[in-house]
mmCIF file of C-alpha atoms in Angstrom:
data_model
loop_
_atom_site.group_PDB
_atom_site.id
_atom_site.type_symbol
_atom_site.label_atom_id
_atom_site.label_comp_id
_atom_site.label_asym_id
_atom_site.label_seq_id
_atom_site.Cartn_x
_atom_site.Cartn_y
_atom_site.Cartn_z
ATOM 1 C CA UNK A 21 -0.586 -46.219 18.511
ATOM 2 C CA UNK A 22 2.204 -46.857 16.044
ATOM 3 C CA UNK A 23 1.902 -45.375 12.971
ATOM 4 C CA UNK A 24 3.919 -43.940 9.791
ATOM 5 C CA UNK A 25 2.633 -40.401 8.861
ATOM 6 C CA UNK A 26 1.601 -37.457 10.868
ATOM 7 C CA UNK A 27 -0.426 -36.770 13.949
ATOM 8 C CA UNK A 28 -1.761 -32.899 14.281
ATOM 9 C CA UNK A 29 -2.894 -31.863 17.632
ATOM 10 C CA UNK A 30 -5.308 -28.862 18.841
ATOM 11 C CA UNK A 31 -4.996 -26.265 20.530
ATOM 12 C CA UNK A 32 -4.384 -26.146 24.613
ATOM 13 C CA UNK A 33 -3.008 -29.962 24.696
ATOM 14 C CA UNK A 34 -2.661 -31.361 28.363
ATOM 15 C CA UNK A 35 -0.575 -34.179 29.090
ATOM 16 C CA UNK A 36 0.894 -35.098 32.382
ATOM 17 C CA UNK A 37 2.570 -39.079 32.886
ATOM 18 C CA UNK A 38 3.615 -40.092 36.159
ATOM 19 C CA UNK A 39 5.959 -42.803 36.753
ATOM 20 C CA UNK A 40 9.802 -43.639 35.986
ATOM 21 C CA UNK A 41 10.206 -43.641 32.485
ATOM 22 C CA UNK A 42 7.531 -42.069 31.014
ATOM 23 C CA UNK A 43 7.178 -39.570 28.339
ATOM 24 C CA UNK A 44 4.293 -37.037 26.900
ATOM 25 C CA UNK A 45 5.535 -37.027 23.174
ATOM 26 C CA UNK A 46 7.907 -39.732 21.678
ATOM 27 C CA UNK A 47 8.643 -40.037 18.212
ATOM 28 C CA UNK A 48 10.787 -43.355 17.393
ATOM 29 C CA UNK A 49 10.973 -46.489 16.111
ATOM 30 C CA UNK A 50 10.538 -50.137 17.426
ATOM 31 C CA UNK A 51 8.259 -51.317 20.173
ATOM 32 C CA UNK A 52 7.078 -50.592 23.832
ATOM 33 C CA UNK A 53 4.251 -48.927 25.542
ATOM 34 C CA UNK A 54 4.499 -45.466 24.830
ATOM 35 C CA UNK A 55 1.304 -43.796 24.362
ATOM 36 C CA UNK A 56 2.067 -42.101 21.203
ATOM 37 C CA UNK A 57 4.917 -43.362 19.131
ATOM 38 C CA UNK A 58 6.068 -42.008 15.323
ATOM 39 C CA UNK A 59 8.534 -44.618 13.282
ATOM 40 C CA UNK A 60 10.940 -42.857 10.751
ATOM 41 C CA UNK A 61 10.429 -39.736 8.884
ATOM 42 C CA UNK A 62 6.593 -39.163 10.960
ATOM 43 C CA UNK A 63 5.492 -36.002 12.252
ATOM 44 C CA UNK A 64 3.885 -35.285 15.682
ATOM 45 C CA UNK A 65 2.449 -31.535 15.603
ATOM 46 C CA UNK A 66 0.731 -29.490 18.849
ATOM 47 C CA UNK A 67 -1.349 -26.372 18.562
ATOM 48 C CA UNK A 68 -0.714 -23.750 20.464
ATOM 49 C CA UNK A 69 -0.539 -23.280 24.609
ATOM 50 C CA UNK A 70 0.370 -27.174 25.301
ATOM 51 C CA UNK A 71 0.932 -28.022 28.650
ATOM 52 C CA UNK A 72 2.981 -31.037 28.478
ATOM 53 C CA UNK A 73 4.608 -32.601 32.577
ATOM 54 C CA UNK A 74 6.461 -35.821 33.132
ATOM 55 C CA UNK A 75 6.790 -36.638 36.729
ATOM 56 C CA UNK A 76 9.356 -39.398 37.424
ATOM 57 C CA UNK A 77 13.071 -40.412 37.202
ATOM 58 C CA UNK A 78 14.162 -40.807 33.163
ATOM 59 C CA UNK A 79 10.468 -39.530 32.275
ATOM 60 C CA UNK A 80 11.299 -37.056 29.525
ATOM 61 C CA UNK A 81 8.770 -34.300 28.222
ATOM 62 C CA UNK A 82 9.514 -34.380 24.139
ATOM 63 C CA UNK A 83 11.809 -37.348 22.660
ATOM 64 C CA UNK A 84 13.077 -37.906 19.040
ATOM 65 C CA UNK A 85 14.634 -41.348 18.651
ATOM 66 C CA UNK A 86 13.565 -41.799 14.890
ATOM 67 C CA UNK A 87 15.127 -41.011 11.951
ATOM 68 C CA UNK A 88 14.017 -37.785 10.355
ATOM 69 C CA UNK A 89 11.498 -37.990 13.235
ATOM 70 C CA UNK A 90 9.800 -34.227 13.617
ATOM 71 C CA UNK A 91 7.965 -32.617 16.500
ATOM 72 C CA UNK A 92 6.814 -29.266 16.486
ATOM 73 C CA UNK A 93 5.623 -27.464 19.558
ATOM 74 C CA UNK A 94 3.197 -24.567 19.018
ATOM 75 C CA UNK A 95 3.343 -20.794 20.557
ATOM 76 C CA UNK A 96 3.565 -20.740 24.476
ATOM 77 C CA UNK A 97 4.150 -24.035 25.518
ATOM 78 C CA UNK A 98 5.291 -25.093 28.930
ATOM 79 C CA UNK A 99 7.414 -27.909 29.162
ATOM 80 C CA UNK A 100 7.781 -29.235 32.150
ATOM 81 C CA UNK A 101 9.939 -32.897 33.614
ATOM 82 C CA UNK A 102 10.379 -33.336 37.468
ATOM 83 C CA UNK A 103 12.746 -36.188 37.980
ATOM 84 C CA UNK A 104 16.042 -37.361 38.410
ATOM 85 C CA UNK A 105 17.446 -37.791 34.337
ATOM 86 C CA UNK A 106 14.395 -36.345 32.727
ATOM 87 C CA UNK A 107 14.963 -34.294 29.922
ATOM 88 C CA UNK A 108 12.289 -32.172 28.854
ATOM 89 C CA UNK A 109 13.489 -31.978 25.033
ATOM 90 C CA UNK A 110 15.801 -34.689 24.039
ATOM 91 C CA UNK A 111 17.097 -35.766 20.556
ATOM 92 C CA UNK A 112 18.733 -39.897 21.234
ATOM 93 C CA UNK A 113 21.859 -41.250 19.068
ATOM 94 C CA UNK A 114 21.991 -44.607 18.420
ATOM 95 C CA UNK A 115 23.890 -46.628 21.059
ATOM 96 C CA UNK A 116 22.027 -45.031 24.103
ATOM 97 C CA UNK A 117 19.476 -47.399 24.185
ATOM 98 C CA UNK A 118 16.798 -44.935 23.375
ATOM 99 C CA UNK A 119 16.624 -45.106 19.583
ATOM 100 C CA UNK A 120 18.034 -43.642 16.415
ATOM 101 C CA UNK A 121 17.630 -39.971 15.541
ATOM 102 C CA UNK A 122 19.893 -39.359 12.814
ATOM 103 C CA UNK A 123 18.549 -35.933 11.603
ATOM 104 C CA UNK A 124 15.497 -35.701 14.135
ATOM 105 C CA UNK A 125 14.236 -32.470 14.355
ATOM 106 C CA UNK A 126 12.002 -30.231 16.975
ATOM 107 C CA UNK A 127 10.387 -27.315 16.647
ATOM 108 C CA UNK A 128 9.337 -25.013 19.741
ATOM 109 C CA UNK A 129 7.732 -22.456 18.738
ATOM 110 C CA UNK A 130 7.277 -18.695 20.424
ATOM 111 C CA UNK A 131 7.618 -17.729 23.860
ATOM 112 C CA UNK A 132 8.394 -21.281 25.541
ATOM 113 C CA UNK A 133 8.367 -21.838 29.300
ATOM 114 C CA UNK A 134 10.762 -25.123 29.620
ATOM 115 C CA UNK A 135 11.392 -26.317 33.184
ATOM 116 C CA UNK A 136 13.342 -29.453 34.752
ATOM 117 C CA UNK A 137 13.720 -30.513 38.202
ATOM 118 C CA UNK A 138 16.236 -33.169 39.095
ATOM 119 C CA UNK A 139 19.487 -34.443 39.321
ATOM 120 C CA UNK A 140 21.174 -34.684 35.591
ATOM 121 C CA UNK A 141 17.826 -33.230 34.124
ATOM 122 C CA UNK A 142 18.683 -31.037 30.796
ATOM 123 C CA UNK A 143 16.366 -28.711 29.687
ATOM 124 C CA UNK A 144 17.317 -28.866 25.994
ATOM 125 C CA UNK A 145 19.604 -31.713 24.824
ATOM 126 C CA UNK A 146 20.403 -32.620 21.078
ATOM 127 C CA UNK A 147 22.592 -36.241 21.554
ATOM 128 C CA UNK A 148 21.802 -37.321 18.088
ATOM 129 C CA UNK A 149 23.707 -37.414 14.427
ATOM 130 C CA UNK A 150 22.635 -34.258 12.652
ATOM 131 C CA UNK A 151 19.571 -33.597 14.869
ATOM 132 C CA UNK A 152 18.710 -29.870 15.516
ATOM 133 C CA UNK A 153 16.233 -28.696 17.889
ATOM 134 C CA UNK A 154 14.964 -25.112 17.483
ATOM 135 C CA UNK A 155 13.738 -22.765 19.994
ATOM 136 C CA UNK A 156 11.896 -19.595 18.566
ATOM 137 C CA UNK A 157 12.086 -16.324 20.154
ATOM 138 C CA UNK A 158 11.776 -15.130 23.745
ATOM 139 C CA UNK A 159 11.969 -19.265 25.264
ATOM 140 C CA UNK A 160 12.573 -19.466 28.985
ATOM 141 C CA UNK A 161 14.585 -22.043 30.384
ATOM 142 C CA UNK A 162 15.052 -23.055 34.066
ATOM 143 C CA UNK A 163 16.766 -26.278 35.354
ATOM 144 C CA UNK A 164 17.152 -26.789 39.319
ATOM 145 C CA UNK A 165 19.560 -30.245 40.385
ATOM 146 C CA UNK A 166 22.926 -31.173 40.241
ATOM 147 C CA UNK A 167 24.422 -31.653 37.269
ATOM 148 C CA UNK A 168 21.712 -30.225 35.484
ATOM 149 C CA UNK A 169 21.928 -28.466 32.489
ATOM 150 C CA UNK A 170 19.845 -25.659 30.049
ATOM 151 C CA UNK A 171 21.346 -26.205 26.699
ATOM 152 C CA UNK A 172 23.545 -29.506 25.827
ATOM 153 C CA UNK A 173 24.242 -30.337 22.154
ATOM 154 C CA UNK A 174 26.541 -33.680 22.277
ATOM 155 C CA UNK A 175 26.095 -34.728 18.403
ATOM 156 C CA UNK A 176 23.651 -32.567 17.205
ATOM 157 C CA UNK A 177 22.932 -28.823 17.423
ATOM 158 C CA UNK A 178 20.888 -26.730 19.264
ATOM 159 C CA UNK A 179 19.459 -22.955 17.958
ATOM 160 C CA UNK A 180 18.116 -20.309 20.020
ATOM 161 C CA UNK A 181 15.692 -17.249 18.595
ATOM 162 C CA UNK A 182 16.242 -13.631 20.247
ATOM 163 C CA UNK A 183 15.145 -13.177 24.071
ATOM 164 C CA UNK A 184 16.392 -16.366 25.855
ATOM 165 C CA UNK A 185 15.650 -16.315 29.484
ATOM 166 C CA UNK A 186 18.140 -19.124 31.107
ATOM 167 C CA UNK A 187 18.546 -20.097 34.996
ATOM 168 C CA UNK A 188 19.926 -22.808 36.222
ATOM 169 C CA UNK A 189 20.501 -23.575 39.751
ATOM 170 C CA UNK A 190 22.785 -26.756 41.427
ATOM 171 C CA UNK A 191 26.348 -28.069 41.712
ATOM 172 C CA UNK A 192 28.368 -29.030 38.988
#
C-alpha cells in the first residue's frame, strides 16, 4: 500500500518475511513490492511488544529511505534479521540504491531486544543525511557474523538511553 500520512499499529504486531531482500517495515519513496511502504514526511507507528524477523540475505527488519520518513517502535520490541547484509534498523542515503532519508527518523522505544545474524549484518545503522535513530533505555543488542556490527552511524547519528546491553561476536 503506498500512501502519504500515517499508519498506527496495535499492540503485539507479528511480522516475519522470508526471502532475500525482504523487509517487515519500510518507509520510502518510489515503487516496488514492499508490503508496507511510507513516501516523504509519513509515519509508520507499532504498539507495544512487536515481534518483527526478516529471514534472508539484504532482508532488513526496520528501513527509512524517505525523507523525514518516521518509524516508531513501541516498549519491548524484538527485532530480529538472520541473513547475510540484513540490518535490523537501517536509515539509507541517497546513492545506495535504497532511497533518500535525509532527516529520517526511528524511534525504539523501552527495553528493546535487537538481534542480527550474518555476515556484514548491523544491528543499528544510521547511513543517511541528518537521520537519527533513537534507542530508549535498557535496549539489548547482539550481532553474531563477520564484519558485523552493533552501532554504525556513517552520515547520520545514532543515540542510546541508559542500560545498553551490547554483544557482538565474529571477525573483523
Amino acid at each position: 500500500a503506498n500512501f502519504h500520512g500515517h499508519i498506527e499499529i496495535g499492540n503485539e504486531l507479528n511480522v516475519t518475511t522470508y526471502g532475500d531482500g525482504s523487509f517487515a517495515l519500510y518507509a520510502a519513496h518510489g515503487s516496488d513490492s514492499n508490503a508496507v511502504k511510507a513516501t516523504d514526511g509519513s509515519t509508520i507507528t507499532t504498539g507495544d511488544d512487536a515481534k518483527l524477523l526478516t529471514k534472508g540475505n539484504n532482508a532488513h527488519v526496520v528501513v527509512v529511505g524517505s525523507d523525514n520518513g518516521k518509524v516508531v517502535i513501541g516498549n519491548n520490541a524484538e527485532l530480529n534479521s538472520e541473513g547475510n547484509g540484513s540490518h535490523a534498523v537501517v536509515t539509507y542515503n541517497t546513492g545506495t540504491g535504497k532511497g533518500t532519508a535525509k532527516a529520517a527518523q526511528v524511534t525504539i522505544k523501552k527495553d528493546a531486544k535487537i538481534t542480527t545474524e550474518g555476515l556484514g549484518a548491523y544491528a543499528v545503522y544510521a547511513n543517511s543525511t541528518d537521520s537519527r535513530i533513537f534507542l530508549d533505555e535498557r535496549a539489548v543488542i547482539k550481532t553474531m557474523g563477520d564484519g558485523s556490527h552493533g552501532l554504525r552511524a556513517a552520515k547520520g547519528k545514532s543515540e542510546i538511553g541508559d542500560g545498553l546491553d551490547l554483544t557482538t561476536s565474529g571477525a573483523g
